[in-house]
mmCIF file of C-alpha atoms in Angstrom:
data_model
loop_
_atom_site.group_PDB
_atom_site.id
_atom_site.type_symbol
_atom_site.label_atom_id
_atom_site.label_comp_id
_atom_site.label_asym_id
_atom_site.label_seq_id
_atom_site.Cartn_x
_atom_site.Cartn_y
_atom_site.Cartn_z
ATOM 1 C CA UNK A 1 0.000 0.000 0.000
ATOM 2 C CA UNK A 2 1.154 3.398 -0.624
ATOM 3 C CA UNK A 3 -0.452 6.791 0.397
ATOM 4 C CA UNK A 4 -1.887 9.173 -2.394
ATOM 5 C CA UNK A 5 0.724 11.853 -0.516
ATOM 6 C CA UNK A 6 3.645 9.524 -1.036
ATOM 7 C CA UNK A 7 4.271 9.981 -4.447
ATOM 8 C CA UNK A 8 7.516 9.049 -4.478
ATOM 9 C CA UNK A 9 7.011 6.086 -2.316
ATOM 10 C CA UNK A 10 9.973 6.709 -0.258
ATOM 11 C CA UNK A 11 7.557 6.921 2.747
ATOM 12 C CA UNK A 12 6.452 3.542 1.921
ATOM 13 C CA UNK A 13 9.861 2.158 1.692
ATOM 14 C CA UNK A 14 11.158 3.457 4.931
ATOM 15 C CA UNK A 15 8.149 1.624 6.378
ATOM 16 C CA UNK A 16 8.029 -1.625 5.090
ATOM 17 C CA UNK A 17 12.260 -1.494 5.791
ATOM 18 C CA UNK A 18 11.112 -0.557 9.591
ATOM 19 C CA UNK A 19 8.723 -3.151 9.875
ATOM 20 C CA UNK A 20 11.104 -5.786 8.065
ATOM 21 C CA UNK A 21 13.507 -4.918 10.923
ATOM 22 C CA UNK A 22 10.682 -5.156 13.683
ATOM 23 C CA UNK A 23 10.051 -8.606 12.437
ATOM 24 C CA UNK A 24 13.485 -10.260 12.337
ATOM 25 C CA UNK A 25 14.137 -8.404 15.618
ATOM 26 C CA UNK A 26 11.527 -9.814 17.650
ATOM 27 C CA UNK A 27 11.824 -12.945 15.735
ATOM 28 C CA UNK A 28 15.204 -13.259 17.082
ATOM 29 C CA UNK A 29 14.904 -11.851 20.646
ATOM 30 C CA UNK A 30 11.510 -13.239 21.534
ATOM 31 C CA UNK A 31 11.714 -16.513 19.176
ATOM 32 C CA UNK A 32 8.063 -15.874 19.034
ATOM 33 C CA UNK A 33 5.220 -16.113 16.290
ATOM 34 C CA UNK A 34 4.475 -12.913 14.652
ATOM 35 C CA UNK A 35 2.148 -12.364 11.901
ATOM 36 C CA UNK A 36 1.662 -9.521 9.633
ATOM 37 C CA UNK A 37 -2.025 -8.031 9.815
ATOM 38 C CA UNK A 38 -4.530 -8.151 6.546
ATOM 39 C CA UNK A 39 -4.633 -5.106 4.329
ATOM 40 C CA UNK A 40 -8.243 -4.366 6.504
ATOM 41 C CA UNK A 41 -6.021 -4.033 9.983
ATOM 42 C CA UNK A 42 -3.248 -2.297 8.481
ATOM 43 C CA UNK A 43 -5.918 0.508 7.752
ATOM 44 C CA UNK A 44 -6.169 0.626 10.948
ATOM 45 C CA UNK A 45 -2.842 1.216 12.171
ATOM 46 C CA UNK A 46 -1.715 -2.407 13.260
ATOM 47 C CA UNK A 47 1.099 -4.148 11.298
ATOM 48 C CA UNK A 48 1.801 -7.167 13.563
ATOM 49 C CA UNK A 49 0.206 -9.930 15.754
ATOM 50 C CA UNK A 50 2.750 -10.977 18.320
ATOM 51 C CA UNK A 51 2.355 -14.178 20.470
ATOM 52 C CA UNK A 52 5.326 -13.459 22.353
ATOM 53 C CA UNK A 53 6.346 -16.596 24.581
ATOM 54 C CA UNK A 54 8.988 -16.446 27.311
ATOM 55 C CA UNK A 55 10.246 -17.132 30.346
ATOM 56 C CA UNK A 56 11.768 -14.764 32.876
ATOM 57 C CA UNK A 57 14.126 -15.048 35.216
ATOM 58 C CA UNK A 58 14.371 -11.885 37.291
ATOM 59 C CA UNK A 59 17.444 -10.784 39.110
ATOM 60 C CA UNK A 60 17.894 -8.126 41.939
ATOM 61 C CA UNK A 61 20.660 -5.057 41.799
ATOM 62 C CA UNK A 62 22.857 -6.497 44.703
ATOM 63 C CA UNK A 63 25.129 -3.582 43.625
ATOM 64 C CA UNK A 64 25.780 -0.951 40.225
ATOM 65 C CA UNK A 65 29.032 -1.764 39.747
ATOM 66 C CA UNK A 66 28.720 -5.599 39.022
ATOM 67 C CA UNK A 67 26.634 -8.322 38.061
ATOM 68 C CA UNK A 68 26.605 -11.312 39.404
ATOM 69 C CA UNK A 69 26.278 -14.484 37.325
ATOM 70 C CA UNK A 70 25.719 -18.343 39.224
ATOM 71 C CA UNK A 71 27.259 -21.044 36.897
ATOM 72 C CA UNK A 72 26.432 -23.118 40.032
ATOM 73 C CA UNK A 73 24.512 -22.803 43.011
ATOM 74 C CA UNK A 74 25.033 -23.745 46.780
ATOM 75 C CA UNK A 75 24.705 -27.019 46.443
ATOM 76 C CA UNK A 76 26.895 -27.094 43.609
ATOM 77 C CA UNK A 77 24.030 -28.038 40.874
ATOM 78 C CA UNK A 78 23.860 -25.530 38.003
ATOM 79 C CA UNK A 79 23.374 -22.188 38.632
ATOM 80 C CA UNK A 80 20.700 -19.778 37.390
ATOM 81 C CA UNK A 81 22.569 -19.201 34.268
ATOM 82 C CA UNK A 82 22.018 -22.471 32.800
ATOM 83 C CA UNK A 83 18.031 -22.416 33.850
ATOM 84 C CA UNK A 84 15.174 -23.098 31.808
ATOM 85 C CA UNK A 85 14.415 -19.710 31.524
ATOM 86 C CA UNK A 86 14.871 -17.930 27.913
ATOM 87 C CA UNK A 87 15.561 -14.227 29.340
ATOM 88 C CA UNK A 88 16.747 -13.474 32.164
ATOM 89 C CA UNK A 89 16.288 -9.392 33.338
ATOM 90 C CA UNK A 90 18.776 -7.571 35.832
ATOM 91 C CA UNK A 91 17.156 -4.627 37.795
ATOM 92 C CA UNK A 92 19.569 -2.161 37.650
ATOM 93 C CA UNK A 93 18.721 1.178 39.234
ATOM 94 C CA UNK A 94 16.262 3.142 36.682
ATOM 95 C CA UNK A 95 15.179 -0.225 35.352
ATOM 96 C CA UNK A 96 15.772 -3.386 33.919
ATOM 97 C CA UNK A 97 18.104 -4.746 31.367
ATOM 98 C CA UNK A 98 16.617 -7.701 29.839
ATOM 99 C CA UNK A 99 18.403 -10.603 27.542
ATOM 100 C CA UNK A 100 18.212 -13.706 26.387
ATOM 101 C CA UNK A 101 20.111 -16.161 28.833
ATOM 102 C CA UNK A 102 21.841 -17.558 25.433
ATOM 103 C CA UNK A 103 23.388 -14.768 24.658
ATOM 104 C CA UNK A 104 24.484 -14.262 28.328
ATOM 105 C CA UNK A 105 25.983 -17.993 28.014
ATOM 106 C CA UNK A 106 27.828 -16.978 25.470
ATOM 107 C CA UNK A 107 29.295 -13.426 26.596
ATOM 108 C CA UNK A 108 29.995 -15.127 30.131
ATOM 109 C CA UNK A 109 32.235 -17.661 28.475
ATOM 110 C CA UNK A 110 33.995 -15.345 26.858
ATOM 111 C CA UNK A 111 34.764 -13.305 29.686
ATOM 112 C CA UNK A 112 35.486 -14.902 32.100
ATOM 113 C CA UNK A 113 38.847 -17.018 32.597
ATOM 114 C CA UNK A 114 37.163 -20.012 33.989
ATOM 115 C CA UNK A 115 41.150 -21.152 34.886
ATOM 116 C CA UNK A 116 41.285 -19.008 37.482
ATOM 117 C CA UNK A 117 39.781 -19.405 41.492
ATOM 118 C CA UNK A 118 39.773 -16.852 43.576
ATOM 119 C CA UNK A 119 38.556 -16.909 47.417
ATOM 120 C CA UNK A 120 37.315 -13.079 47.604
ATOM 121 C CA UNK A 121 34.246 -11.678 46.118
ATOM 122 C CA UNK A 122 35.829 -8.295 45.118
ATOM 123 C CA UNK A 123 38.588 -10.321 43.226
ATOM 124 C CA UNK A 124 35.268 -12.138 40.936
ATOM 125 C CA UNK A 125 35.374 -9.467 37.792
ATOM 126 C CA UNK A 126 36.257 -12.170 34.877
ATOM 127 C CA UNK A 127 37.107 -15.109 37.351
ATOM 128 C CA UNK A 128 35.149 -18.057 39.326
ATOM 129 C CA UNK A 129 34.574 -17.208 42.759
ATOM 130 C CA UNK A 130 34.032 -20.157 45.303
ATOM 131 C CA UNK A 131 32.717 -19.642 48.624
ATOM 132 C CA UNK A 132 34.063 -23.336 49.560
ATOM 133 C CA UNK A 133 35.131 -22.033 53.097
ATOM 134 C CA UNK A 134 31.977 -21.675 54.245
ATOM 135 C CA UNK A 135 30.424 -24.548 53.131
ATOM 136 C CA UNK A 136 28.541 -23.884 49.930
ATOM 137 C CA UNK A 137 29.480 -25.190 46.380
ATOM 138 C CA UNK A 138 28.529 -22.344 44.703
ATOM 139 C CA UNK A 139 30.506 -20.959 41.740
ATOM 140 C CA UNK A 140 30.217 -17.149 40.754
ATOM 141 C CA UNK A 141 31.717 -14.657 39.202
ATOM 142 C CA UNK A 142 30.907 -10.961 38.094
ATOM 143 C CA UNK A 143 30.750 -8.678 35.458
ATOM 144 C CA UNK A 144 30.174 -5.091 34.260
ATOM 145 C CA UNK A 145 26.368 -3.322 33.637
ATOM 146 C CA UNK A 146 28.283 -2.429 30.210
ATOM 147 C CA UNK A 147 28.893 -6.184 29.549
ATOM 148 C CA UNK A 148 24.945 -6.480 29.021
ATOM 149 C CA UNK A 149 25.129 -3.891 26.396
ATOM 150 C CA UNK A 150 27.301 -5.873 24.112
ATOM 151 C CA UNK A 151 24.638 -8.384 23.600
ATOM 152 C CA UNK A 152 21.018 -7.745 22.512
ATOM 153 C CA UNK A 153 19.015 -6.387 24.961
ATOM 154 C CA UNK A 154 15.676 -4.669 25.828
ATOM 155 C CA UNK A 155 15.750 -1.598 28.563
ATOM 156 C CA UNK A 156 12.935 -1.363 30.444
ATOM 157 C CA UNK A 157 12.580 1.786 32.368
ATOM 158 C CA UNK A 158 11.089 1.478 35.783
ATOM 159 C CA UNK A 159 7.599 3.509 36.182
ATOM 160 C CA UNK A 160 7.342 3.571 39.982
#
């Protein structure tokens, strides 16, 4: 469709470009079913049906320096990362940051040197941490808000 005042159709182009890029984007971030509407709901202003399906994992601002990341958990079974969730979102402190936990999978394996142990928590940036001495099997480490970025995400600014 193109608009009697598009007479170049340059208008229409720049939509259906935008709307391509809606599609694979929430094709890819979602992995949901999206449908393009009939010529009859276009007209009135809707270009999609989404059934967006996913699972959430939410996670707490402990601090706004770092995130922390379980690859195992306290009783040394996997950690949150490896979940059945398929996004996980970090509160950070004017909202939330939220990703697919495959993508974090991936960034967290390539940051952090999984060679190295250390026994502190402010030593964690890019390492394992343990906390072994207390008890617990757990296995952390952390990373930068910025990390998140690298990857694709969705900000979601709180309201409240």
């Amino acid at each position: 469709y193109r608009n009697k005042f598009d007479p170049t159709g340059r208008g229409s182009e720049q939509g259906f470009k935008a709307e391509d890029l809606f599609k694979s984007n929430v094709d890819y971030f979602f992995e949901s079913d999206i449908v393009k509407a009939n010529f009859q709901e276009e007209l009135k202003h809707i270009d999609f049906h989404c059934d967006i399906n996913f699972k959430v994992d939410v996670k707490a601002v402990k601090d706004s320096k770092t995130i922390w990341i379980e690859f195992k958990n306290v009783q040394g079974k996997k950690g949150w990362l490896y979940g059945d969730c398929t996004h996980i979102a970090f509160e950070r402190p004017k909202g939330f940051i939220l990703v697919k936990r495959e993508d974090l999978v991936d960034l967290c394996d390539k940051l952090v040197d999984k060679t190295v142990i250390v026994d502190t928590a402010k030593d964690s940036l890019y390492k394992l941490y343990s906390r072994t001495k207390w008890g617990r099997q757990d296995l952390l480490t952390t990373i930068l808000p910025k990390d998140l970025l690298t990857i694709p995400y969705i900000s979601i600014k709180k309201h409240k």
